[in-house]
Tab-separated table of C-alpha atoms in Angstrom:
chain	number	residue	atom	x	y	z
A	1	UNK	CA	86.186	125.683	84.246
A	2	UNK	CA	85.617	129.162	83.140
A	3	UNK	CA	83.317	129.630	86.748
A	4	UNK	CA	87.058	128.845	88.445
A	5	UNK	CA	88.882	131.588	87.055
A	6	UNK	CA	86.088	133.954	87.575
A	7	UNK	CA	85.756	133.063	90.881
A	8	UNK	CA	89.374	132.189	92.550
A	9	UNK	CA	92.898	133.921	92.315
A	10	UNK	CA	93.598	131.582	90.066
A	11	UNK	CA	95.185	132.816	86.195
A	12	UNK	CA	95.086	128.762	85.035
A	13	UNK	CA	94.049	125.112	85.509
A	14	UNK	CA	95.782	121.801	84.607
A	15	UNK	CA	95.039	119.210	82.785
A	16	UNK	CA	96.173	115.923	83.767
A	17	UNK	CA	95.037	112.500	81.416
A	18	UNK	CA	95.703	109.085	83.037
A	19	UNK	CA	94.913	105.606	81.961
A	20	UNK	CA	94.817	102.774	84.568
A	21	UNK	CA	95.033	98.838	83.349
A	22	UNK	CA	93.640	96.903	85.652
A	23	UNK	CA	94.799	92.518	86.253
A	24	UNK	CA	92.440	89.728	85.247
A	25	UNK	CA	91.785	88.945	89.430
A	26	UNK	CA	90.551	85.936	91.491
A	27	UNK	CA	89.483	85.817	94.380
A	28	UNK	CA	90.632	82.776	96.673
A	29	UNK	CA	91.545	81.004	100.268
A	30	UNK	CA	94.515	79.266	101.093
A	31	UNK	CA	94.726	76.498	103.734
A	32	UNK	CA	98.244	77.959	105.899
A	33	UNK	CA	99.650	76.790	109.275
A	34	UNK	CA	96.900	79.819	110.797
A	35	UNK	CA	93.796	79.056	109.120
A	36	UNK	CA	92.300	79.762	105.911
A	37	UNK	CA	93.965	83.316	104.225
A	38	UNK	CA	91.987	85.347	102.203
A	39	UNK	CA	94.088	85.861	98.687
A	40	UNK	CA	93.820	87.598	95.311
A	41	UNK	CA	95.503	85.392	92.885
A	42	UNK	CA	96.770	87.651	90.049
A	43	UNK	CA	96.943	86.680	86.505
A	44	UNK	CA	99.389	88.066	84.296
A	45	UNK	CA	99.573	86.720	80.345
A	46	UNK	CA	100.697	83.325	81.501
A	47	UNK	CA	102.038	84.350	84.662
A	48	UNK	CA	100.022	84.018	88.395
A	49	UNK	CA	100.711	84.948	91.806
A	50	UNK	CA	98.654	85.508	95.030
A	51	UNK	CA	98.821	88.747	97.062
A	52	UNK	CA	96.722	88.927	100.380
A	53	UNK	CA	94.209	90.400	101.471
A	54	UNK	CA	95.490	93.212	104.313
A	55	UNK	CA	92.662	93.105	106.835
A	56	UNK	CA	92.146	88.913	107.007
A	57	UNK	CA	96.278	89.065	107.747
A	58	UNK	CA	96.245	91.516	110.187
A	59	UNK	CA	92.973	89.691	112.025
A	60	UNK	CA	95.602	86.576	111.900
A	61	UNK	CA	98.399	88.002	112.685
A	62	UNK	CA	96.818	89.392	116.183
A	63	UNK	CA	94.964	86.774	116.774
A	64	UNK	CA	98.252	84.117	117.022
A	65	UNK	CA	100.790	87.153	118.234
A	66	UNK	CA	103.031	86.996	115.552
A	67	UNK	CA	104.627	89.537	112.998
A	68	UNK	CA	101.773	90.427	109.813
A	69	UNK	CA	105.165	90.089	107.721
A	70	UNK	CA	105.668	86.732	108.491
A	71	UNK	CA	102.359	85.965	107.479
A	72	UNK	CA	103.079	88.009	104.134
A	73	UNK	CA	106.666	86.350	103.200
A	74	UNK	CA	104.466	82.930	104.186
A	75	UNK	CA	102.257	83.820	100.988
A	76	UNK	CA	105.343	84.806	98.988
A	77	UNK	CA	106.914	81.289	99.291
A	78	UNK	CA	103.616	79.873	97.292
A	79	UNK	CA	104.895	81.920	94.972
A	80	UNK	CA	108.201	80.934	94.708
A	81	UNK	CA	106.373	77.437	94.368
A	82	UNK	CA	104.198	78.160	91.464
């Protein structure tokens, strides 16, 4: 820190402390109308939800000429059923 003040025009240095909470998650595959989709099952307390893997969904959207949004909505509909 001392060298930063000595070697630059800075009059001070700001420090911030942060903390990160990481939810428990598992990697899974779900069968969809377009084939298998890689998702993360996020566990938060007693509830779970599925989150799609962007790269896999993008590839499926391009291959099937459908909007990426449709794939995300389909996966989100699985969350409503659980």
